[in-house]
Amino acid sequence: MSMSTEIQISEELGTFLQGRPLGKKHYARLCELLSETPSGDVILLNFTHVQTVTGSWINECLVPLLRWAADERTDLFPVLVKVKSSWLDELQMVAEWTHSCFLISYEEFPKSAELVGMLDVAQSATLEAVVDANEVTGAELERSHLNEGVKATAWNNRLKDLFQKRIIRRKKRGREQVYSPVIAEVLVNG
């Protein structure tokens, strides 16, 4: 993981994160807090001391935050840290309903993260290949997975999809797009 910015959610937003109106208000506050963050940074949203997180709040705050982070003018990679396992059902429900994915960790400074949300079989295989390689291009994936018969263009489309979901990072090297995991180890849940 390269540069990261941490936001203590309980200090900035409070400890009871529930409801649509509060979610909308908190989304605006997070955008304000992150407005000066350099492109490409990992954002650690630290939920230490947070008591309650509801699906309606997640849907109004974190889902739009992912879309905002994916905008090329923003280009940030949110990771939810110090998440309570009791919130997983809410996160999973919202992720499935909105076709989003969240990287979560129970650790404060994650070396591994769990993916909450659904990926198709091809996206899961691609994510696994990126994590295994640590840094890879679509052309390199085609060469290293010849037996699968997947062309570089298809690999690049899958990589781009994972990048848009904020699960992997991208940088330009010459004329190539090089992809790497946001967190060194990602466990696909579901």
PDB file of C-alpha atoms in Angstrom:
ATOM      1  CA  MET A   1       0.000   0.000   0.000  1.00  0.00           C
ATOM      2  CA  SER A   2       1.436   3.377  -0.900  1.00  0.00           C
ATOM      3  CA  MET A   3       0.125   6.682   0.443  1.00  0.00           C
ATOM      4  CA  SER A   4      -2.892   6.557   2.705  1.00  0.00           C
ATOM      5  CA  THR A   5      -5.104   9.019   4.509  1.00  0.00           C
ATOM      6  CA  GLU A   6      -6.997   8.025   7.641  1.00  0.00           C
ATOM      7  CA  ILE A   7     -10.314   9.421   8.805  1.00  0.00           C
ATOM      8  CA  GLN A   8     -11.531   8.626  12.312  1.00  0.00           C
ATOM      9  CA  ILE A   9     -15.232   8.196  11.579  1.00  0.00           C
ATOM     10  CA  SER A  10     -16.376   8.493  15.228  1.00  0.00           C
ATOM     11  CA  GLU A  11     -14.571  11.842  15.606  1.00  0.00           C
ATOM     12  CA  GLU A  12     -15.772  13.285  12.296  1.00  0.00           C
ATOM     13  CA  LEU A  13     -19.280  11.805  11.993  1.00  0.00           C
ATOM     14  CA  GLY A  14     -20.274  10.403  15.392  1.00  0.00           C
ATOM     15  CA  THR A  15     -20.851   6.900  16.729  1.00  0.00           C
ATOM     16  CA  PHE A  16     -24.419   6.181  15.578  1.00  0.00           C
ATOM     17  CA  LEU A  17     -24.494   6.033  11.781  1.00  0.00           C
ATOM     18  CA  GLN A  18     -28.088   5.429  10.857  1.00  0.00           C
ATOM     19  CA  GLY A  19     -30.714   6.713   8.462  1.00  0.00           C
ATOM     20  CA  ARG A  20     -30.817   8.238   5.018  1.00  0.00           C
ATOM     21  CA  PRO A  21     -30.710  11.952   6.001  1.00  0.00           C
ATOM     22  CA  LEU A  22     -27.644  11.452   8.184  1.00  0.00           C
ATOM     23  CA  GLY A  23     -26.008   9.317   5.467  1.00  0.00           C
ATOM     24  CA  LYS A  24     -26.464  12.102   2.903  1.00  0.00           C
ATOM     25  CA  LYS A  25     -25.067  14.677   5.330  1.00  0.00           C
ATOM     26  CA  HIS A  26     -22.083  12.442   6.152  1.00  0.00           C
ATOM     27  CA  TYR A  27     -21.376  11.751   2.461  1.00  0.00           C
ATOM     28  CA  ALA A  28     -21.012  15.512   1.899  1.00  0.00           C
ATOM     29  CA  ARG A  29     -18.772  15.795   4.979  1.00  0.00           C
ATOM     30  CA  LEU A  30     -16.489  12.953   3.824  1.00  0.00           C
ATOM     31  CA  CYS A  31     -16.155  14.536   0.368  1.00  0.00           C
ATOM     32  CA  GLU A  32     -15.223  17.812   2.065  1.00  0.00           C
ATOM     33  CA  LEU A  33     -12.640  16.082   4.293  1.00  0.00           C
ATOM     34  CA  LEU A  34     -11.123  14.247   1.307  1.00  0.00           C
ATOM     35  CA  SER A  35     -11.240  17.111  -1.210  1.00  0.00           C
ATOM     36  CA  GLU A  36      -7.523  17.904  -0.893  1.00  0.00           C
ATOM     37  CA  THR A  37      -6.374  14.259  -0.846  1.00  0.00           C
ATOM     38  CA  PRO A  38      -3.924  13.416  -3.655  1.00  0.00           C
ATOM     39  CA  SER A  39      -5.196  11.154  -6.433  1.00  0.00           C
ATOM     40  CA  GLY A  40      -4.312   7.510  -5.988  1.00  0.00           C
ATOM     41  CA  ASP A  41      -4.355   7.570  -2.179  1.00  0.00           C
ATOM     42  CA  VAL A  42      -5.885   4.796  -0.112  1.00  0.00           C
ATOM     43  CA  ILE A  43      -8.469   6.177   2.304  1.00  0.00           C
ATOM     44  CA  LEU A  44      -8.690   4.308   5.603  1.00  0.00           C
ATOM     45  CA  LEU A  45     -12.149   4.976   7.010  1.00  0.00           C
ATOM     46  CA  ASN A  46     -11.548   3.969  10.627  1.00  0.00           C
ATOM     47  CA  PHE A  47     -14.731   2.843  12.415  1.00  0.00           C
ATOM     48  CA  THR A  48     -13.136   2.478  15.892  1.00  0.00           C
ATOM     49  CA  HIS A  49     -15.667   3.537  18.582  1.00  0.00           C
ATOM     50  CA  VAL A  50     -18.588   3.523  16.114  1.00  0.00           C
ATOM     51  CA  GLN A  51     -21.548   1.760  17.756  1.00  0.00           C
ATOM     52  CA  THR A  52     -24.148   1.445  15.007  1.00  0.00           C
ATOM     53  CA  VAL A  53     -24.062   1.338  11.202  1.00  0.00           C
ATOM     54  CA  THR A  54     -27.288   0.736   9.264  1.00  0.00           C
ATOM     55  CA  GLY A  55     -27.928  -0.224   5.660  1.00  0.00           C
ATOM     56  CA  SER A  56     -29.770   3.026   4.927  1.00  0.00           C
ATOM     57  CA  TRP A  57     -26.751   5.021   6.129  1.00  0.00           C
ATOM     58  CA  ILE A  58     -24.345   2.849   4.088  1.00  0.00           C
ATOM     59  CA  ASN A  59     -26.518   3.327   1.002  1.00  0.00           C
ATOM     60  CA  GLU A  60     -26.621   7.120   1.353  1.00  0.00           C
ATOM     61  CA  CYS A  61     -23.026   7.677   2.485  1.00  0.00           C
ATOM     62  CA  LEU A  62     -20.639   4.919   1.426  1.00  0.00           C
ATOM     63  CA  VAL A  63     -22.160   3.930  -1.935  1.00  0.00           C
ATOM     64  CA  PRO A  64     -22.019   7.498  -3.317  1.00  0.00           C
ATOM     65  CA  LEU A  65     -18.552   7.855  -1.756  1.00  0.00           C
ATOM     66  CA  LEU A  66     -17.361   4.881  -3.843  1.00  0.00           C
ATOM     67  CA  ARG A  67     -18.763   6.487  -7.021  1.00  0.00           C
ATOM     68  CA  TRP A  68     -17.144   9.821  -6.138  1.00  0.00           C
ATOM     69  CA  ALA A  69     -13.831   8.080  -5.368  1.00  0.00           C
ATOM     70  CA  ALA A  70     -13.935   6.327  -8.771  1.00  0.00           C
ATOM     71  CA  ASP A  71     -14.262   9.601 -10.678  1.00  0.00           C
ATOM     72  CA  GLU A  72     -10.999  10.183 -12.563  1.00  0.00           C
ATOM     73  CA  ARG A  73     -10.713  13.661 -11.012  1.00  0.00           C
ATOM     74  CA  THR A  74     -10.831  12.112  -7.527  1.00  0.00           C
ATOM     75  CA  ASP A  75      -9.274   8.615  -7.936  1.00  0.00           C
ATOM     76  CA  LEU A  76      -9.259   7.475  -4.298  1.00  0.00           C
ATOM     77  CA  PHE A  77      -9.491   3.963  -2.814  1.00  0.00           C
ATOM     78  CA  PRO A  78     -11.658   3.709   0.328  1.00  0.00           C
ATOM     79  CA  VAL A  79     -11.034   0.838   2.753  1.00  0.00           C
ATOM     80  CA  LEU A  80     -13.291   0.384   5.778  1.00  0.00           C
ATOM     81  CA  VAL A  81     -11.149  -0.511   8.799  1.00  0.00           C
ATOM     82  CA  LYS A  82     -12.004  -1.677  12.319  1.00  0.00           C
ATOM     83  CA  VAL A  83     -15.356  -2.877  11.017  1.00  0.00           C
ATOM     84  CA  LYS A  84     -17.524  -4.905  13.410  1.00  0.00           C
ATOM     85  CA  SER A  85     -18.577  -8.323  12.155  1.00  0.00           C
ATOM     86  CA  SER A  86     -22.161  -7.521  13.211  1.00  0.00           C
ATOM     87  CA  TRP A  87     -22.318  -4.959  10.365  1.00  0.00           C
ATOM     88  CA  LEU A  88     -21.439  -7.472   7.628  1.00  0.00           C
ATOM     89  CA  ASP A  89     -25.043  -8.395   6.818  1.00  0.00           C
ATOM     90  CA  GLU A  90     -25.932  -4.734   6.268  1.00  0.00           C
ATOM     91  CA  LEU A  91     -22.816  -4.140   4.145  1.00  0.00           C
ATOM     92  CA  GLN A  92     -23.460  -7.294   2.102  1.00  0.00           C
ATOM     93  CA  MET A  93     -27.120  -6.425   1.538  1.00  0.00           C
ATOM     94  CA  VAL A  94     -26.304  -2.898   0.323  1.00  0.00           C
ATOM     95  CA  ALA A  95     -23.378  -4.137  -1.798  1.00  0.00           C
ATOM     96  CA  GLU A  96     -25.592  -6.672  -3.575  1.00  0.00           C
ATOM     97  CA  TRP A  97     -28.480  -4.246  -4.005  1.00  0.00           C
ATOM     98  CA  THR A  98     -26.272  -1.490  -5.464  1.00  0.00           C
ATOM     99  CA  HIS A  99     -23.758  -3.766  -7.283  1.00  0.00           C
ATOM    100  CA  SER A 100     -20.982  -2.219  -5.185  1.00  0.00           C
ATOM    101  CA  CYS A 101     -18.005  -3.771  -3.446  1.00  0.00           C
ATOM    102  CA  PHE A 102     -16.410  -2.728  -0.181  1.00  0.00           C
ATOM    103  CA  LEU A 103     -12.904  -3.561   0.982  1.00  0.00           C
ATOM    104  CA  ILE A 104     -13.092  -4.099   4.739  1.00  0.00           C
ATOM    105  CA  SER A 105     -10.599  -4.978   7.432  1.00  0.00           C
ATOM    106  CA  TYR A 106     -10.880  -5.725  11.104  1.00  0.00           C
ATOM    107  CA  GLU A 107      -7.357  -4.322  11.581  1.00  0.00           C
ATOM    108  CA  GLU A 108      -6.452  -0.664  11.930  1.00  0.00           C
ATOM    109  CA  PHE A 109      -3.548  -0.848   9.460  1.00  0.00           C
ATOM    110  CA  PRO A 110      -4.646  -3.601   7.090  1.00  0.00           C
ATOM    111  CA  LYS A 111      -2.260  -6.004   5.421  1.00  0.00           C
ATOM    112  CA  SER A 112      -5.260  -7.950   4.198  1.00  0.00           C
ATOM    113  CA  ALA A 113      -8.832  -7.015   3.416  1.00  0.00           C
ATOM    114  CA  GLU A 114     -12.061  -8.878   2.827  1.00  0.00           C
ATOM    115  CA  LEU A 115     -14.196  -8.096  -0.187  1.00  0.00           C
ATOM    116  CA  VAL A 116     -17.868  -7.548   0.613  1.00  0.00           C
ATOM    117  CA  GLY A 117     -20.000  -7.621  -2.517  1.00  0.00           C
ATOM    118  CA  MET A 118     -20.373  -9.827  -5.538  1.00  0.00           C
ATOM    119  CA  LEU A 119     -17.937 -10.372  -8.378  1.00  0.00           C
ATOM    120  CA  ASP A 120     -18.639 -12.636 -11.323  1.00  0.00           C
ATOM    121  CA  VAL A 121     -16.416 -15.686 -11.858  1.00  0.00           C
ATOM    122  CA  ALA A 122     -14.173 -13.882 -14.377  1.00  0.00           C
ATOM    123  CA  GLN A 123     -13.743 -10.840 -12.107  1.00  0.00           C
ATOM    124  CA  SER A 124     -12.902 -13.073  -9.119  1.00  0.00           C
ATOM    125  CA  ALA A 125     -10.283 -14.944 -11.168  1.00  0.00           C
ATOM    126  CA  THR A 126      -8.836 -11.645 -12.372  1.00  0.00           C
ATOM    127  CA  LEU A 127      -8.655 -10.226  -8.842  1.00  0.00           C
ATOM    128  CA  GLU A 128      -6.903 -13.397  -7.704  1.00  0.00           C
ATOM    129  CA  ALA A 129      -4.399 -13.070 -10.571  1.00  0.00           C
ATOM    130  CA  VAL A 130      -3.669  -9.429  -9.669  1.00  0.00           C
ATOM    131  CA  VAL A 131      -3.172 -10.269  -5.989  1.00  0.00           C
ATOM    132  CA  ASP A 132      -0.876 -13.186  -6.943  1.00  0.00           C
ATOM    133  CA  ALA A 133       1.190 -11.054  -9.340  1.00  0.00           C
ATOM    134  CA  ASN A 134       1.149  -7.923  -7.151  1.00  0.00           C
ATOM    135  CA  GLU A 135       1.570  -5.799 -10.305  1.00  0.00           C
ATOM    136  CA  VAL A 136       0.387  -6.857 -13.747  1.00  0.00           C
ATOM    137  CA  THR A 137      -0.908  -5.758 -17.169  1.00  0.00           C
ATOM    138  CA  GLY A 138      -3.585  -7.335 -19.319  1.00  0.00           C
ATOM    139  CA  ALA A 139      -0.930  -8.514 -21.793  1.00  0.00           C
ATOM    140  CA  GLU A 140       1.044 -10.153 -18.977  1.00  0.00           C
ATOM    141  CA  LEU A 141      -2.107 -11.943 -17.796  1.00  0.00           C
ATOM    142  CA  GLU A 142      -2.751 -13.227 -21.318  1.00  0.00           C
ATOM    143  CA  ARG A 143       0.807 -14.616 -21.495  1.00  0.00           C
ATOM    144  CA  SER A 144       0.744 -16.147 -18.005  1.00  0.00           C
ATOM    145  CA  HIS A 145      -2.723 -17.712 -18.468  1.00  0.00           C
ATOM    146  CA  LEU A 146      -2.429 -19.042 -22.037  1.00  0.00           C
ATOM    147  CA  ASN A 147      -4.362 -22.202 -21.185  1.00  0.00           C
ATOM    148  CA  GLU A 148      -7.457 -20.092 -20.427  1.00  0.00           C
ATOM    149  CA  GLY A 149      -7.619 -18.653 -23.965  1.00  0.00           C
ATOM    150  CA  VAL A 150      -8.466 -15.169 -22.703  1.00  0.00           C
ATOM    151  CA  LYS A 151      -7.067 -12.345 -24.833  1.00  0.00           C
ATOM    152  CA  ALA A 152      -5.380  -9.241 -23.422  1.00  0.00           C
ATOM    153  CA  THR A 153      -8.407  -7.111 -24.365  1.00  0.00           C
ATOM    154  CA  ALA A 154     -10.708  -9.252 -22.211  1.00  0.00           C
ATOM    155  CA  TRP A 155      -8.208  -9.170 -19.331  1.00  0.00           C
ATOM    156  CA  ASN A 156      -7.991  -5.372 -19.673  1.00  0.00           C
ATOM    157  CA  ASN A 157     -11.797  -5.061 -19.559  1.00  0.00           C
ATOM    158  CA  ARG A 158     -11.929  -7.119 -16.374  1.00  0.00           C
ATOM    159  CA  LEU A 159      -9.077  -5.114 -14.855  1.00  0.00           C
ATOM    160  CA  LYS A 160     -10.854  -1.863 -15.717  1.00  0.00           C
ATOM    161  CA  ASP A 161     -14.061  -3.141 -14.056  1.00  0.00           C
ATOM    162  CA  LEU A 162     -12.181  -4.012 -10.851  1.00  0.00           C
ATOM    163  CA  PHE A 163     -10.440  -0.630 -10.958  1.00  0.00           C
ATOM    164  CA  GLN A 164     -13.815   1.148 -11.282  1.00  0.00           C
ATOM    165  CA  LYS A 165     -15.044  -0.818  -8.251  1.00  0.00           C
ATOM    166  CA  ARG A 166     -11.992   0.557  -6.339  1.00  0.00           C
ATOM    167  CA  ILE A 167     -10.653  -2.954  -5.628  1.00  0.00           C
ATOM    168  CA  ILE A 168      -7.416  -2.576  -7.604  1.00  0.00           C
ATOM    169  CA  ARG A 169      -5.235   0.405  -8.490  1.00  0.00           C
ATOM    170  CA  ARG A 170      -3.939   1.500 -11.871  1.00  0.00           C
ATOM    171  CA  LYS A 171      -0.934   3.473 -13.049  1.00  0.00           C
ATOM    172  CA  LYS A 172       0.431   4.247 -16.456  1.00  0.00           C
ATOM    173  CA  ARG A 173       3.806   2.803 -17.453  1.00  0.00           C
ATOM    174  CA  GLY A 174       4.691   3.902 -20.968  1.00  0.00           C
ATOM    175  CA  ARG A 175       1.650   2.966 -23.058  1.00  0.00           C
ATOM    176  CA  GLU A 176       0.537   0.230 -20.661  1.00  0.00           C
ATOM    177  CA  GLN A 177      -1.870   0.298 -17.740  1.00  0.00           C
ATOM    178  CA  VAL A 178      -0.347  -1.537 -14.774  1.00  0.00           C
ATOM    179  CA  TYR A 179      -2.707  -2.842 -12.098  1.00  0.00           C
ATOM    180  CA  SER A 180      -2.010  -3.732  -8.458  1.00  0.00           C
ATOM    181  CA  PRO A 181      -4.121  -4.574  -5.396  1.00  0.00           C
ATOM    182  CA  VAL A 182      -5.252  -1.741  -3.085  1.00  0.00           C
ATOM    183  CA  ILE A 183      -4.376  -4.003  -0.130  1.00  0.00           C
ATOM    184  CA  ALA A 184      -1.704  -6.703  -0.571  1.00  0.00           C
ATOM    185  CA  GLU A 185      -4.066  -9.577   0.236  1.00  0.00           C
ATOM    186  CA  VAL A 186      -7.753  -9.566  -0.649  1.00  0.00           C
ATOM    187  CA  LEU A 187     -10.099 -12.341   0.442  1.00  0.00           C
ATOM    188  CA  VAL A 188     -13.182 -12.683  -1.734  1.00  0.00           C
ATOM    189  CA  ASN A 189     -16.237 -13.211   0.434  1.00  0.00           C
ATOM    190  CA  GLY A 190     -19.137 -14.808  -1.433  1.00  0.00           C
TER     191      GLY A 190
END
